[in-house]
PDB file of C-alpha atoms in Angstrom:
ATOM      1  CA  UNK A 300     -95.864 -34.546  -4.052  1.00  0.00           C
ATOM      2  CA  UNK A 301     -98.997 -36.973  -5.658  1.00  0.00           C
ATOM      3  CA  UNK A 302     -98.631 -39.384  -7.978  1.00  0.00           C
ATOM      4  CA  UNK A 303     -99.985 -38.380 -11.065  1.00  0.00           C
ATOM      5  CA  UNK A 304    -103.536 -39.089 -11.856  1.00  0.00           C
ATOM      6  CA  UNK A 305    -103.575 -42.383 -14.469  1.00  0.00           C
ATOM      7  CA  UNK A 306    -106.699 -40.740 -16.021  1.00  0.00           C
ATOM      8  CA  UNK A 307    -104.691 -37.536 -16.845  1.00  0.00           C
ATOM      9  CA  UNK A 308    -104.324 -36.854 -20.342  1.00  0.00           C
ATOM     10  CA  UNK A 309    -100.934 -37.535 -21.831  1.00  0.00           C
ATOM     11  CA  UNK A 310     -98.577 -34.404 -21.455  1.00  0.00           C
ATOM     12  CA  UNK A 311     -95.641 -34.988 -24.000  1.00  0.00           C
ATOM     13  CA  UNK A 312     -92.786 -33.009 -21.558  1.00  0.00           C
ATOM     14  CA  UNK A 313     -90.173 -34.940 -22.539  1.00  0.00           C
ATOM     15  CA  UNK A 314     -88.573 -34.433 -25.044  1.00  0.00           C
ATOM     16  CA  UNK A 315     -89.371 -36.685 -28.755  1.00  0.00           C
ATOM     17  CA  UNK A 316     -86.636 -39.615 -29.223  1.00  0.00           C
ATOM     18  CA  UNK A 317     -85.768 -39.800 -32.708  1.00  0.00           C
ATOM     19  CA  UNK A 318     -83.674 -42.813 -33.969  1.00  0.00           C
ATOM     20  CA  UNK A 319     -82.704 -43.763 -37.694  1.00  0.00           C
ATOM     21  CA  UNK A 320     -82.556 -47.018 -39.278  1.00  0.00           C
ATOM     22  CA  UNK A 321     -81.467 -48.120 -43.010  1.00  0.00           C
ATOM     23  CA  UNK A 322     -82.430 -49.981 -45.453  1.00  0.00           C
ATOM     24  CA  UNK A 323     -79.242 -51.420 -47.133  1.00  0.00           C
ATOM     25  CA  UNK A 324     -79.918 -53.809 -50.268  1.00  0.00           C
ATOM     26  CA  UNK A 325     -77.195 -55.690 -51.212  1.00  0.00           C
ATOM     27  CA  UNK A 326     -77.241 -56.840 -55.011  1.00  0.00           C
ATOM     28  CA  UNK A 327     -80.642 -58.060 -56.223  1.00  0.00           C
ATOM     29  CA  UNK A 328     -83.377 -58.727 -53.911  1.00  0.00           C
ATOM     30  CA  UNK A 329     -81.478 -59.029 -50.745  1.00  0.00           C
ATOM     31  CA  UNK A 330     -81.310 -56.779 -47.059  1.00  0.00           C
ATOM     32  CA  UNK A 331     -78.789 -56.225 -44.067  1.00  0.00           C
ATOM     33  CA  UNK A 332     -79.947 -56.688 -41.011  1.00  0.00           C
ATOM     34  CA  UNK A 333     -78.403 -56.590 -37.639  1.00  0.00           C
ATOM     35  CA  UNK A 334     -78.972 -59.515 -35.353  1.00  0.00           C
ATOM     36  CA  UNK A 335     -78.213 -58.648 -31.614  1.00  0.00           C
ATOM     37  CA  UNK A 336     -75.823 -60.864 -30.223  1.00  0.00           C
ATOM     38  CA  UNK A 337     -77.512 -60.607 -26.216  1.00  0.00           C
ATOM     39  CA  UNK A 338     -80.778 -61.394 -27.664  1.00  0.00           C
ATOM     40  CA  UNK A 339     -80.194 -64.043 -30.188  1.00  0.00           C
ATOM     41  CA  UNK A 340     -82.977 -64.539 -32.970  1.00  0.00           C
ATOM     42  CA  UNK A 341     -83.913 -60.427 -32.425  1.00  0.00           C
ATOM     43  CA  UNK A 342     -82.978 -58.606 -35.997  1.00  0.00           C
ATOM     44  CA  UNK A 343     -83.504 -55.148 -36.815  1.00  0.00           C
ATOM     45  CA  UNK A 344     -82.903 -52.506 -39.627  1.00  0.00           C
ATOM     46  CA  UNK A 345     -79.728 -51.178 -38.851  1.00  0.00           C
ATOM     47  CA  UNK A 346     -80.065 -48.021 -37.130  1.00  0.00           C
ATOM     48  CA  UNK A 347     -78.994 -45.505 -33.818  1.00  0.00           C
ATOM     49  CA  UNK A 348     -80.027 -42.837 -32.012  1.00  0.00           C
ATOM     50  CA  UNK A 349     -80.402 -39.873 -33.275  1.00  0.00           C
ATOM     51  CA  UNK A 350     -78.280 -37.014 -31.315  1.00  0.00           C
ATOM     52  CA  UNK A 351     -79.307 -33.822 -30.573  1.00  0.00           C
ATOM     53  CA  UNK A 352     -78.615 -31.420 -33.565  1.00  0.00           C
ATOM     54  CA  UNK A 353     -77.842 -34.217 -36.052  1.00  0.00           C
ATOM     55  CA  UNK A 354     -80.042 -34.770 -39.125  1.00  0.00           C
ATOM     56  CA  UNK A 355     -81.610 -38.386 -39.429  1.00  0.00           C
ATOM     57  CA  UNK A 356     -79.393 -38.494 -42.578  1.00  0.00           C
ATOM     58  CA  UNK A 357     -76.193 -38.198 -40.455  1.00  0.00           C
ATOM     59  CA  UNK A 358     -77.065 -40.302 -38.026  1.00  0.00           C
ATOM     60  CA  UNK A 359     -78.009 -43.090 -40.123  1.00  0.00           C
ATOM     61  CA  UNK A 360     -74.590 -42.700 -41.779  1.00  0.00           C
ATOM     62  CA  UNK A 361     -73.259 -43.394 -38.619  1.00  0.00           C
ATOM     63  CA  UNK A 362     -74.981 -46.639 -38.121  1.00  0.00           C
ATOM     64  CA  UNK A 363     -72.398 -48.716 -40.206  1.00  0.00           C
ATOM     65  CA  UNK A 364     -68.848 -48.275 -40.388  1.00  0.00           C
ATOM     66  CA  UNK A 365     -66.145 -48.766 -42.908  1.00  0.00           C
ATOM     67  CA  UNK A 366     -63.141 -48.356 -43.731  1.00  0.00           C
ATOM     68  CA  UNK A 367     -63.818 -47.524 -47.752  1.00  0.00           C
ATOM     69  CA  UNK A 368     -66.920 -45.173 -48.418  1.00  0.00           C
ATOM     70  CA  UNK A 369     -69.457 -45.153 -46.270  1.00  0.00           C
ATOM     71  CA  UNK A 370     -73.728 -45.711 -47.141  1.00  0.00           C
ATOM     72  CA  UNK A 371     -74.302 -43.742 -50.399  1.00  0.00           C
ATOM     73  CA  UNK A 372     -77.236 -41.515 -51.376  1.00  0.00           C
ATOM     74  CA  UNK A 373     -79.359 -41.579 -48.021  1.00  0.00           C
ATOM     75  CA  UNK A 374     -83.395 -41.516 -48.879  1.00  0.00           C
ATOM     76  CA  UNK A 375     -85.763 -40.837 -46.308  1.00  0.00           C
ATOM     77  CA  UNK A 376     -88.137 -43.278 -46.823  1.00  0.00           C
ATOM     78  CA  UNK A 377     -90.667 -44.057 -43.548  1.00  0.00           C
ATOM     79  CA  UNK A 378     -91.317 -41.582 -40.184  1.00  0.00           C
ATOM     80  CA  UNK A 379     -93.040 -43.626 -37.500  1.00  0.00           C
ATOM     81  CA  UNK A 380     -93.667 -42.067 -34.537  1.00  0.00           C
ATOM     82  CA  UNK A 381     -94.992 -43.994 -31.620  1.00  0.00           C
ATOM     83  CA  UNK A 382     -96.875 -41.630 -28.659  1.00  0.00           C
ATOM     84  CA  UNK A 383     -95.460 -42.926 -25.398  1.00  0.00           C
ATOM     85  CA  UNK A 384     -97.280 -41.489 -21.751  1.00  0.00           C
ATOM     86  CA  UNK A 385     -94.814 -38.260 -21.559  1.00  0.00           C
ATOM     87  CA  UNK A 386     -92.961 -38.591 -24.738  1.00  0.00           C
ATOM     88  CA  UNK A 387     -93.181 -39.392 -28.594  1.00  0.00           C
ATOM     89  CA  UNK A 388     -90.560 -41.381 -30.172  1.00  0.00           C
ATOM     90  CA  UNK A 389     -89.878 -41.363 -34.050  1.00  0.00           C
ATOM     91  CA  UNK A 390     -88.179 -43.925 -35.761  1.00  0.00           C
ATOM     92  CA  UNK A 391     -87.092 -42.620 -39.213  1.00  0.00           C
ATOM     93  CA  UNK A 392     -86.092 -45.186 -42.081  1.00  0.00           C
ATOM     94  CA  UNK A 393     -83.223 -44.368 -44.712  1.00  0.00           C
ATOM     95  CA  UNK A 394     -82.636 -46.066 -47.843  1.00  0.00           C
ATOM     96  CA  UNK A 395     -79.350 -46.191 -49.545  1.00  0.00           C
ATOM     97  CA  UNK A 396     -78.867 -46.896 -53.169  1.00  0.00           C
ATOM     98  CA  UNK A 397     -77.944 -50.703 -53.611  1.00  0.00           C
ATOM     99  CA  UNK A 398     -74.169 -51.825 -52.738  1.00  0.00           C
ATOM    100  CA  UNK A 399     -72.316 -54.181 -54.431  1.00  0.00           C
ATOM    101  CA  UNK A 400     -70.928 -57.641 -52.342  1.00  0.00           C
ATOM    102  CA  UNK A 401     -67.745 -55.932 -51.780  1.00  0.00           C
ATOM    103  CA  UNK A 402     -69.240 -52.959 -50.483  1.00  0.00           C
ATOM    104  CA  UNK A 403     -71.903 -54.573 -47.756  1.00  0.00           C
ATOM    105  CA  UNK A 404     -68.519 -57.026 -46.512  1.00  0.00           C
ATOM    106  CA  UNK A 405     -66.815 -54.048 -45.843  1.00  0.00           C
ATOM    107  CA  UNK A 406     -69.455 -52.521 -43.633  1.00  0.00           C
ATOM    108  CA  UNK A 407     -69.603 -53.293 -40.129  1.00  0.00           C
ATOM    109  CA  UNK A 408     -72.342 -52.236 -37.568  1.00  0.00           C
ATOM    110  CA  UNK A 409     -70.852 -49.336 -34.888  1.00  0.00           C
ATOM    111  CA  UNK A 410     -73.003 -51.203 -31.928  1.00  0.00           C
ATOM    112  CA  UNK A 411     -70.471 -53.741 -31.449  1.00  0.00           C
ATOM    113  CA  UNK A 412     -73.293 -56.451 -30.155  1.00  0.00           C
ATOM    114  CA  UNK A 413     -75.116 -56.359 -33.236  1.00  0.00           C
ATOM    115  CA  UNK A 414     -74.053 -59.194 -35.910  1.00  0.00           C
ATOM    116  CA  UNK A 415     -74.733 -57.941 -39.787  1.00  0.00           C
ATOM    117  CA  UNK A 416     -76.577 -60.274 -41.410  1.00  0.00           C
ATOM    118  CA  UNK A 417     -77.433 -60.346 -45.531  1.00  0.00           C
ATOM    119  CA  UNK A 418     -81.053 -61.639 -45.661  1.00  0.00           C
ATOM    120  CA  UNK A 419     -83.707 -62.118 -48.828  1.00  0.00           C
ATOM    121  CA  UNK A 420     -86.663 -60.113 -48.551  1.00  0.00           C
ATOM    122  CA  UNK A 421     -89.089 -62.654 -47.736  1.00  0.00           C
ATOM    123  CA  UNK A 422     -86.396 -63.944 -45.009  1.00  0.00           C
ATOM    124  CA  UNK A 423     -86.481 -60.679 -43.295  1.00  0.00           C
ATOM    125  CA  UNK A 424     -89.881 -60.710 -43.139  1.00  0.00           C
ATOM    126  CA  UNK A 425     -90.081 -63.766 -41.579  1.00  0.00           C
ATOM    127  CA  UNK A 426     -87.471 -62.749 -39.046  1.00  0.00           C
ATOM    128  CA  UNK A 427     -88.432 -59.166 -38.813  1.00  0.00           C
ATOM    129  CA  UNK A 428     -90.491 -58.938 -34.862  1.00  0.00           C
ATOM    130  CA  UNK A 429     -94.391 -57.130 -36.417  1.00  0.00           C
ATOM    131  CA  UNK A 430     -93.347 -53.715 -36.253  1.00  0.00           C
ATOM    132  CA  UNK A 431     -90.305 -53.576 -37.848  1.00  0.00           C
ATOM    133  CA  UNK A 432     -91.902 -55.839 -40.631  1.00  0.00           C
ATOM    134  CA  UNK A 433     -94.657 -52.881 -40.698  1.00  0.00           C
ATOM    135  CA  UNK A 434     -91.937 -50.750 -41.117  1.00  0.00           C
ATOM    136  CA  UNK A 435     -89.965 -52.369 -43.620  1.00  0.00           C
ATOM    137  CA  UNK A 436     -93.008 -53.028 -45.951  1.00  0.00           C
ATOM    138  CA  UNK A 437     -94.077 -49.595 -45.486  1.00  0.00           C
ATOM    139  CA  UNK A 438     -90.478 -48.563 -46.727  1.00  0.00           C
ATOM    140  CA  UNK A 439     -90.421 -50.889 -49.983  1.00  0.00           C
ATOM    141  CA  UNK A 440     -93.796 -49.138 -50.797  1.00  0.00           C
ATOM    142  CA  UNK A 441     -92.161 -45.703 -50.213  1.00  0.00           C
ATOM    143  CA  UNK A 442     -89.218 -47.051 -52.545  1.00  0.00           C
ATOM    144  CA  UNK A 443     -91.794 -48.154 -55.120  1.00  0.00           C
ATOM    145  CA  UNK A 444     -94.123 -44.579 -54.854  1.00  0.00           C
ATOM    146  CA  UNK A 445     -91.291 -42.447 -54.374  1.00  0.00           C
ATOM    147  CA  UNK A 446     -93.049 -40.813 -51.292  1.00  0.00           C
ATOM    148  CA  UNK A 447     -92.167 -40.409 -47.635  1.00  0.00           C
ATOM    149  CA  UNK A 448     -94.516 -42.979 -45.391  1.00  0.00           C
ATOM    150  CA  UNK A 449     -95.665 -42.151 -42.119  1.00  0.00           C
ATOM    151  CA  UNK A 450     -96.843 -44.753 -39.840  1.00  0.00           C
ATOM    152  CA  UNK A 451     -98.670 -43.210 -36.861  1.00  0.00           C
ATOM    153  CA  UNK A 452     -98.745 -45.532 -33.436  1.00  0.00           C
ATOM    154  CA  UNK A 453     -98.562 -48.741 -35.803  1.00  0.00           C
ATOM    155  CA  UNK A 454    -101.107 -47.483 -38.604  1.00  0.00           C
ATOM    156  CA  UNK A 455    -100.187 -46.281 -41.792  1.00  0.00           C
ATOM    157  CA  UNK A 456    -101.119 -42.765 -42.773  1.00  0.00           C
ATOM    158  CA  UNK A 457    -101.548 -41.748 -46.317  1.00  0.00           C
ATOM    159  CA  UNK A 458     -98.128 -41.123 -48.278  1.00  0.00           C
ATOM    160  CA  UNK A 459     -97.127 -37.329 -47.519  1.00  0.00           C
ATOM    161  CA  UNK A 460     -93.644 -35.236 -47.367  1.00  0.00           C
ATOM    162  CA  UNK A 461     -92.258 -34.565 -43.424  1.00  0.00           C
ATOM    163  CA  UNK A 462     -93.716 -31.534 -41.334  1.00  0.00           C
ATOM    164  CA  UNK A 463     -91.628 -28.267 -41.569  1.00  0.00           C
ATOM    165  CA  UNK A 464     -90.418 -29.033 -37.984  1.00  0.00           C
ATOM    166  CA  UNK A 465     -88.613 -31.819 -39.155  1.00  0.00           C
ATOM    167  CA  UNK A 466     -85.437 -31.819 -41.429  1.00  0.00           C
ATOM    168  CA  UNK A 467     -86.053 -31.860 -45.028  1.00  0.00           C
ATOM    169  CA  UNK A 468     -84.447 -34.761 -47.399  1.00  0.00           C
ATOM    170  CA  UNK A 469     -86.330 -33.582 -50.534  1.00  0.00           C
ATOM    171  CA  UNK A 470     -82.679 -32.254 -52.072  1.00  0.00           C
ATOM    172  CA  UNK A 471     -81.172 -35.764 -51.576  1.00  0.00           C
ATOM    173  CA  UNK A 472     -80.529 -37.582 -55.105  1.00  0.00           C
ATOM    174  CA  UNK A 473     -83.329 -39.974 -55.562  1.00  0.00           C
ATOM    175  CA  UNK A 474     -82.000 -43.454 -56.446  1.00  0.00           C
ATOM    176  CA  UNK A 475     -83.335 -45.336 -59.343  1.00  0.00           C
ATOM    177  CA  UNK A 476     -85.116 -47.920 -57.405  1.00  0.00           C
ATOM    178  CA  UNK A 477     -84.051 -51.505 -59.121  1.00  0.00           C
ATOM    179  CA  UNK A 478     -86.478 -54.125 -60.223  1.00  0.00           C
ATOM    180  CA  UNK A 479     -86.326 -56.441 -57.440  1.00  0.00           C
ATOM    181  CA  UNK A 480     -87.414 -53.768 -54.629  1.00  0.00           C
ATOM    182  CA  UNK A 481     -90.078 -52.563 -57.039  1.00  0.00           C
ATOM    183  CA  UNK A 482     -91.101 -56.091 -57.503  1.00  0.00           C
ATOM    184  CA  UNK A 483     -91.130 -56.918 -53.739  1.00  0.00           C
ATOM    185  CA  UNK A 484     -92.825 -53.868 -53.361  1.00  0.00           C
ATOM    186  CA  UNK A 485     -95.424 -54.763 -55.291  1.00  0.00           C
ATOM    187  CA  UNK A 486     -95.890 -58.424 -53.901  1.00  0.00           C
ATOM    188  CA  UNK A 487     -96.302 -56.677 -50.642  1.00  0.00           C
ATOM    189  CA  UNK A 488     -98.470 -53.690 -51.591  1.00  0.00           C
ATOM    190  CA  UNK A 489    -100.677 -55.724 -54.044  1.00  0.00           C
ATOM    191  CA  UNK A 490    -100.277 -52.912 -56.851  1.00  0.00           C
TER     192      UNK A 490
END
């Protein structure tokens, strides 16, 4: 057997990785995100894999545990897929409507070396490594359009609804977005 040419074009015969990650406000104004305890100062979105014949939807439910109800009203909000050499991978960001103080204590993340943290917006951010800061301000301005995002190997693509081949989230309940994400939305979108 030959090692495979470098100049070859990319074959995609792997199969896509899909993984979900949520937005979770809590109160006004203010985000959990999951700081990894082996690589301390690295926060994310809270999110998982995506298994094989699971919706995004379900698997971001699955992200945080409780023992009272779980993440309410699921949103897809942002689909950015990233084209690796034999393989693409899609990272597909939920919102949930906001929770009360009570509600975000209660939740706990189900990778036990992630730490839940409660962060302002512009704190996350900060924090947030440049992707997952593209991806979060690409989900506030999906919050404050009302339209699915897709980023496309780091580059935002023009607001649309997901392909046919993916599920569909259209017949989830649509939050009323509140003030503060519509207002951080705007800071970042400049509209």
């Amino acid at each position: 057997m030959t090692a495979p040419d470098p100049a070859a074009p990319y074959v995609k015969w792997r199969p896509p990785i899909h993984w979900a990650a949520v937005l979770i406000e809590v109160g006004h104004g203010r985000i959990i995100l999951n700081q990894h305890l082996g690589a301390p100062g690295r926060f994310i979105l809270p999110g998982g894999p995506v298994p094989p014949h699971t919706t995004p939807a379900e698997a971001a439910a699955d992200t945080m545990l409780s023992d009272g109800p779980g993440l309410p009203d699921l949103r897809e909000l942002v689909i950015d897929t990233t084209q690796m050499r034999r393989r693409d991978i899609h990272v597909h960001i939920l919102a949930t409507t906001p929770l009360t103080e009570d509600h975000a204590a209660a939740l706990r993340p189900s990778d036990a070396r992630a730490h839940p943290r409660i962060l302002s917006l512009s704190e996350a951010l900060t924090v947030l490594h440049p992707r997952g800061r593209l991806r979060l301000e690409a989900a506030l301005d999906a919050l404050a359009t009302g339209q699915t995002h897709r980023l496309d190997n780091g580059m935002r693509s023009a607001p649309d609804t997901p392909p046919h081949s993916e599920p569909k989230h259209d017949a989830l309940p649509r939050p009323r977005q509140p003030p503060t994400l519509r207002a951080a939305a705007a800071l970042h979108t400049g509209t």
